[in-house]
Tab-separated table of C-alpha atoms in Angstrom:
chain	number	residue	atom	x	y	z
A	96	MET	CA	-207.185	65.230	-48.436
A	97	GLU	CA	-207.291	62.505	-51.093
A	98	LYS	CA	-206.931	58.747	-50.630
A	99	HIS	CA	-203.412	58.645	-52.108
A	100	GLU	CA	-202.263	61.419	-49.766
A	101	PHE	CA	-203.725	59.545	-46.781
A	102	LEU	CA	-201.790	56.415	-47.762
A	103	GLU	CA	-198.567	58.379	-48.314
A	104	LEU	CA	-198.855	59.964	-44.872
A	105	PHE	CA	-199.562	56.612	-43.232
A	106	GLU	CA	-196.586	55.030	-44.979
A	107	ALA	CA	-194.362	57.946	-43.915
A	108	ALA	CA	-195.522	57.625	-40.298
A	109	THR	CA	-194.910	53.863	-40.350
A	110	LYS	CA	-191.406	54.161	-41.799
A	111	ALA	CA	-190.477	56.912	-39.339
A	112	ALA	CA	-191.804	54.895	-36.374
A	113	LYS	CA	-189.730	51.872	-37.410
A	114	SER	CA	-186.684	54.057	-38.004
A	115	ALA	CA	-187.029	55.586	-34.521
A	116	LEU	CA	-186.833	52.108	-33.008
A	117	ARG	CA	-183.478	51.420	-34.642
A	118	GLY	CA	-181.708	54.474	-33.271
A	119	ASP	CA	-181.944	56.725	-30.245
A	120	VAL	CA	-185.599	56.237	-29.338
A	121	LYS	CA	-185.752	59.542	-27.461
A	122	ASN	CA	-183.803	61.890	-29.735
A	123	SER	CA	-184.087	60.343	-33.191
A	124	PRO	CA	-185.118	62.831	-35.940
A	125	ALA	CA	-187.507	60.123	-37.093
A	126	VAL	CA	-189.649	60.792	-34.012
A	127	SER	CA	-190.544	64.285	-35.186
A	128	ARG	CA	-191.257	63.030	-38.715
A	129	CYS	CA	-193.549	60.337	-37.352
A	130	VAL	CA	-195.412	62.692	-35.023
A	131	GLU	CA	-195.890	65.241	-37.797
A	132	ALA	CA	-197.306	62.588	-40.156
A	133	ILE	CA	-199.682	61.295	-37.466
A	134	LYS	CA	-200.937	64.812	-36.746
A	135	ARG	CA	-201.636	65.350	-40.454
A	136	LEU	CA	-203.512	62.035	-40.574
A	137	ARG	CA	-205.785	63.371	-37.825
A	138	GLU	CA	-206.798	66.136	-40.236
A	139	ALA	CA	-208.243	63.632	-42.716
A	140	PRO	CA	-212.004	64.019	-43.261
A	141	GLU	CA	-214.146	61.692	-41.183
A	142	SER	CA	-215.599	59.958	-44.243
A	143	LEU	CA	-212.139	59.253	-45.686
A	144	ALA	CA	-210.739	57.978	-42.382
A	145	CYS	CA	-213.691	55.587	-41.943
A	146	GLU	CA	-213.330	54.305	-45.495
A	147	MET	CA	-209.592	53.659	-45.147
A	148	VAL	CA	-209.753	52.055	-41.696
A	149	ILE	CA	-212.500	49.583	-42.646
A	150	ASP	CA	-211.319	48.825	-46.202
A	151	ARG	CA	-209.619	45.414	-46.123
A	152	LYS	CA	-207.544	46.383	-49.163
A	153	TYR	CA	-205.330	48.320	-46.742
A	154	PRO	CA	-204.608	45.834	-43.904
A	155	GLN	CA	-201.409	47.695	-43.006
A	156	ILE	CA	-203.523	50.357	-41.291
A	157	GLY	CA	-204.753	47.826	-38.761
A	158	LYS	CA	-201.540	45.841	-38.478
A	159	SER	CA	-199.586	48.992	-37.587
A	160	HIS	CA	-201.897	49.749	-34.636
A	161	GLY	CA	-199.435	48.352	-32.087
A	162	LEU	CA	-196.442	49.978	-33.785
A	163	PHE	CA	-197.778	53.401	-32.822
A	164	THR	CA	-199.835	52.828	-29.654
A	165	GLU	CA	-197.158	50.645	-28.027
A	166	HIS	CA	-194.096	52.472	-29.362
A	167	LYS	CA	-191.132	52.914	-27.005
A	168	ASN	CA	-191.073	56.640	-27.679
A	169	PRO	CA	-193.718	58.350	-25.497
A	170	ARG	CA	-194.491	61.049	-28.101
A	171	ILE	CA	-195.210	58.529	-30.847
A	172	GLN	CA	-197.167	56.334	-28.437
A	173	SER	CA	-199.294	59.251	-27.233
A	174	GLU	CA	-200.024	60.584	-30.736
A	175	GLY	CA	-200.750	57.057	-31.960
A	176	LYS	CA	-203.338	56.463	-29.240
A	177	ILE	CA	-204.999	59.784	-30.031
A	178	LEU	CA	-205.126	58.940	-33.748
A	179	TYR	CA	-206.625	55.485	-33.367
A	180	SER	CA	-209.099	56.651	-30.722
A	181	LEU	CA	-210.208	59.401	-33.119
A	182	TRP	CA	-210.754	56.914	-35.920
A	183	LEU	CA	-212.723	54.663	-33.594
A	184	ARG	CA	-214.935	57.582	-32.595
A	185	TYR	CA	-215.568	58.292	-36.278
A	186	LEU	CA	-216.566	54.668	-36.894
A	187	TYR	CA	-218.866	54.497	-33.904
A	188	ALA	CA	-220.438	57.886	-34.627
A	189	THR	CA	-221.158	56.786	-38.196
A	190	GLY	CA	-222.944	53.702	-36.876
A	191	ARG	CA	-225.025	55.765	-34.441
A	192	LYS	CA	-226.103	58.243	-37.151
A	193	GLN	CA	-227.230	55.449	-39.433
A	194	SER	CA	-229.012	53.638	-36.611
A	195	SER	CA	-231.453	56.561	-36.363
A	196	ARG	CA	-232.948	55.400	-39.681
A	197	PRO	CA	-235.219	52.361	-39.077
A	198	ARG	CA	-234.780	51.000	-42.613
A	199	ASP	CA	-231.035	50.662	-42.071
A	200	ARG	CA	-231.115	48.748	-38.792
A	201	THR	CA	-229.924	45.474	-40.313
A	202	VAL	CA	-227.163	47.218	-42.247
A	203	VAL	CA	-226.077	49.204	-39.207
A	204	LYS	CA	-226.087	46.114	-37.019
A	205	ASN	CA	-223.884	44.292	-39.523
A	206	LYS	CA	-221.592	47.286	-39.853
A	207	LYS	CA	-221.192	47.588	-36.086
A	208	LYS	CA	-220.404	43.895	-35.939
A	209	LEU	CA	-217.814	44.373	-38.671
A	210	VAL	CA	-216.205	47.257	-36.787
A	211	GLU	CA	-216.161	45.204	-33.586
A	212	GLU	CA	-214.594	42.236	-35.377
A	213	GLU	CA	-212.081	44.556	-36.999
A	214	MET	CA	-211.042	45.909	-33.605
A	215	VAL	CA	-210.704	42.409	-32.178
A	216	SER	CA	-208.471	41.344	-35.056
A	217	ARG	CA	-206.353	44.471	-34.699
A	218	THR	CA	-205.752	44.088	-30.983
A	219	THR	CA	-204.940	40.381	-30.862
A	220	THR	CA	-201.412	39.200	-30.120
A	221	GLY	CA	-201.568	35.582	-31.254
A	222	ASP	CA	-200.984	34.479	-27.656
A	223	SER	CA	-204.180	32.890	-26.262
A	224	ASN	CA	-203.430	33.931	-22.658
A	225	ARG	CA	-202.674	37.549	-23.581
A	226	ASP	CA	-205.720	37.788	-25.832
A	227	LYS	CA	-207.924	36.407	-23.055
A	228	VAL	CA	-206.654	39.093	-20.671
A	229	ARG	CA	-207.415	41.769	-23.292
A	230	GLU	CA	-210.913	40.386	-23.755
A	231	ILE	CA	-211.595	40.476	-19.998
A	232	LEU	CA	-210.276	44.040	-19.742
A	233	HIS	CA	-212.403	45.081	-22.712
A	234	LYS	CA	-215.560	43.696	-21.087
A	235	SER	CA	-214.773	45.556	-17.863
A	236	LEU	CA	-214.028	48.847	-19.643
A	237	SER	CA	-217.191	48.522	-21.729
A	238	LYS	CA	-219.245	48.820	-18.532
A	239	VAL	CA	-218.251	52.485	-18.216
A	240	ALA	CA	-220.570	53.611	-21.019
A	241	VAL	CA	-223.559	52.179	-19.142
A	242	GLU	CA	-222.416	53.273	-15.699
A	243	ILE	CA	-221.921	56.977	-16.392
A	244	LYS	CA	-224.456	57.304	-19.251
A	245	GLU	CA	-222.589	60.067	-21.065
A	246	GLY	CA	-222.255	58.564	-24.513
A	247	VAL	CA	-218.820	57.074	-24.025
A	248	VAL	CA	-217.519	55.486	-27.213
A	249	SER	CA	-217.618	51.772	-26.464
A	250	CYS	CA	-215.093	50.933	-29.175
A	251	ASP	CA	-212.417	52.868	-27.292
A	252	SER	CA	-212.298	50.056	-24.755
A	253	TRP	CA	-210.507	47.783	-27.227
A	254	SER	CA	-207.641	50.223	-27.693
A	255	VAL	CA	-207.323	50.889	-23.955
A	256	ALA	CA	-207.564	47.188	-23.118
A	257	ALA	CA	-204.729	46.417	-25.535
A	258	SER	CA	-202.595	49.201	-24.075
A	259	VAL	CA	-203.203	48.100	-20.461
A	260	GLU	CA	-202.498	44.435	-21.243
A	261	SER	CA	-199.273	45.409	-23.003
A	262	ALA	CA	-198.137	47.267	-19.882
A	263	MET	CA	-199.060	44.247	-17.751
A	264	PHE	CA	-197.164	41.870	-20.023
A	265	GLU	CA	-194.095	44.127	-20.149
A	266	LYS	CA	-193.981	44.518	-16.358
A	267	LEU	CA	-195.236	41.121	-15.166
A	268	GLY	CA	-194.420	38.803	-18.024
A	269	SER	CA	-196.666	35.904	-19.002
A	270	PHE	CA	-199.858	34.983	-17.186
A	271	GLU	CA	-198.298	32.108	-15.278
A	272	GLY	CA	-196.568	31.172	-12.049
A	273	THR	CA	-196.532	33.703	-9.233
A	274	GLN	CA	-197.594	36.528	-11.570
A	275	LYS	CA	-201.079	35.019	-11.837
A	276	ILE	CA	-201.886	36.538	-8.436
A	277	LYS	CA	-201.175	40.084	-9.646
A	278	TYR	CA	-202.984	39.498	-12.944
A	279	ARG	CA	-206.063	38.179	-11.141
A	280	SER	CA	-206.006	41.054	-8.669
A	281	ILE	CA	-206.028	43.626	-11.496
A	282	LEU	CA	-208.692	41.813	-13.511
A	283	PHE	CA	-210.908	41.335	-10.453
A	284	ASN	CA	-210.751	44.981	-9.413
A	285	MET	CA	-211.311	46.185	-12.990
A	286	GLY	CA	-214.444	44.074	-13.308
A	287	ASN	CA	-215.777	44.480	-9.763
A	288	SER	CA	-219.326	45.855	-9.996
A	289	SER	CA	-218.763	47.969	-6.874
A	290	ASN	CA	-215.605	49.555	-8.276
A	291	PRO	CA	-216.692	51.714	-11.262
A	292	ASP	CA	-214.237	54.515	-10.467
A	293	LEU	CA	-211.186	52.386	-11.250
A	294	ARG	CA	-212.258	51.320	-14.741
A	295	ARG	CA	-213.517	54.839	-15.511
A	296	LYS	CA	-210.139	56.338	-14.601
A	297	VAL	CA	-208.330	53.702	-16.666
A	298	LEU	CA	-210.598	54.229	-19.702
A	299	PHE	CA	-210.197	58.016	-19.580
A	300	GLY	CA	-206.424	57.818	-19.083
A	301	GLU	CA	-206.393	59.145	-15.522
A	302	ILE	CA	-204.659	55.892	-14.560
A	303	SER	CA	-202.251	54.525	-17.180
A	304	GLY	CA	-201.566	50.858	-17.732
A	305	GLU	CA	-198.061	51.357	-16.342
A	306	ARG	CA	-199.470	52.893	-13.167
A	307	LEU	CA	-202.174	50.254	-12.788
A	308	VAL	CA	-199.577	47.469	-12.772
A	309	THR	CA	-197.701	49.050	-9.854
A	310	MET	CA	-200.762	49.760	-7.709
A	311	GLU	CA	-201.310	47.719	-4.561
A	312	LYS	CA	-204.623	45.901	-4.163
A	313	GLU	CA	-205.686	48.449	-1.531
A	314	GLU	CA	-205.139	51.263	-4.037
A	315	MET	CA	-207.201	49.504	-6.707
A	316	ALA	CA	-210.055	48.751	-4.314
A	317	SER	CA	-213.334	50.667	-4.445
A	318	HIS	CA	-213.685	53.944	-2.567
A	319	LYS	CA	-215.891	52.223	0.014
A	320	ILE	CA	-213.286	49.536	0.694
A	321	GLN	CA	-210.513	52.134	0.891
A	322	LEU	CA	-212.483	54.048	3.543
A	323	GLU	CA	-213.026	50.863	5.522
A	324	VAL	CA	-209.319	50.002	5.338
A	325	GLN	CA	-208.451	53.545	6.397
A	326	LYS	CA	-210.772	53.297	9.416
A	327	ILE	CA	-209.207	49.966	10.421
A	328	LYS	CA	-205.718	51.450	10.172
A	329	GLU	CA	-206.724	54.537	12.157
A	330	LYS	CA	-208.313	52.350	14.816
A	331	ALA	CA	-205.175	50.208	15.020
A	332	ARG	CA	-203.005	53.326	15.204
A	333	ASP	CA	-205.117	54.819	18.007
A	334	LYS	CA	-204.962	51.532	19.875
A	335	GLU	CA	-201.178	51.432	19.558
A	336	GLU	CA	-200.854	55.061	20.681
A	337	ASN	CA	-202.998	54.366	23.753
A	338	ARG	CA	-200.897	51.293	24.537
A	339	VAL	CA	-197.682	53.332	24.340
A	340	LYS	CA	-199.164	56.081	26.529
A	341	SER	CA	-200.237	53.516	29.105
A	342	MET	CA	-196.727	52.053	29.167
A	343	ILE	CA	-195.168	55.494	29.616
A	344	MET	CA	-197.576	56.346	32.438
A	345	PHE	CA	-196.887	53.003	34.109
A	346	GLN	CA	-193.149	53.542	33.894
A	347	SER	CA	-193.519	57.093	35.246
A	348	ASP	CA	-195.602	55.885	38.206
A	349	SER	CA	-193.034	53.161	38.920
A	350	MET	CA	-190.192	55.681	39.005
A	351	ILE	CA	-192.147	57.927	41.383
A	352	MET	CA	-192.866	55.041	43.766
A	353	THR	CA	-189.190	54.072	43.867
């Protein structure tokens, strides 16, 4: 695939995604055109994809990030997330390969910084409160790579953080008023050092942003806390059952005596 073909495919995917928003989001023919273009973009060689994503001469590639990953059509949204995650893996893998050469450490460090800055700029909303939430989520999700030690791509956390925050904003609205309680509950549980399972499941897509927003605080809690809550509930239930049994026995004895 050549550079001009890559740009043509990206432009086709962008136009189709915008067209799908204007009509029937679920059944628009533009959905299939967009998905097909995105799938072909995934076939682009790693070197070409890295060059196009980083090259500031093509800012539309970054600016269209939200158009695909936050699209109202689930097919476009899903394919968009896969595409951008793939590109991020390419970028990070390129940095890791180069970091194995001692003479390139300064260059690699600068390149990684550039990639990180690029991801920040491409996931910002312009709203200071929303961007702060995304930054907090990103920091929490970044812990997963250290916690499971399986070479998780740290850059992926930016894309996931943006997706989760978008779901929070769509469901809860702005970070203000009574919604602050729910926001803080989610952010606390995502960053809680004793709750690695939650952020791992969110990062790997086992728990979507939409699902996370609807979860109760007990559901988001760590496995240890959930077990403790379960024991408390079981103890309370047993106590109530014993109380009811005692009442029944007392009533039965009273009837016999009369």
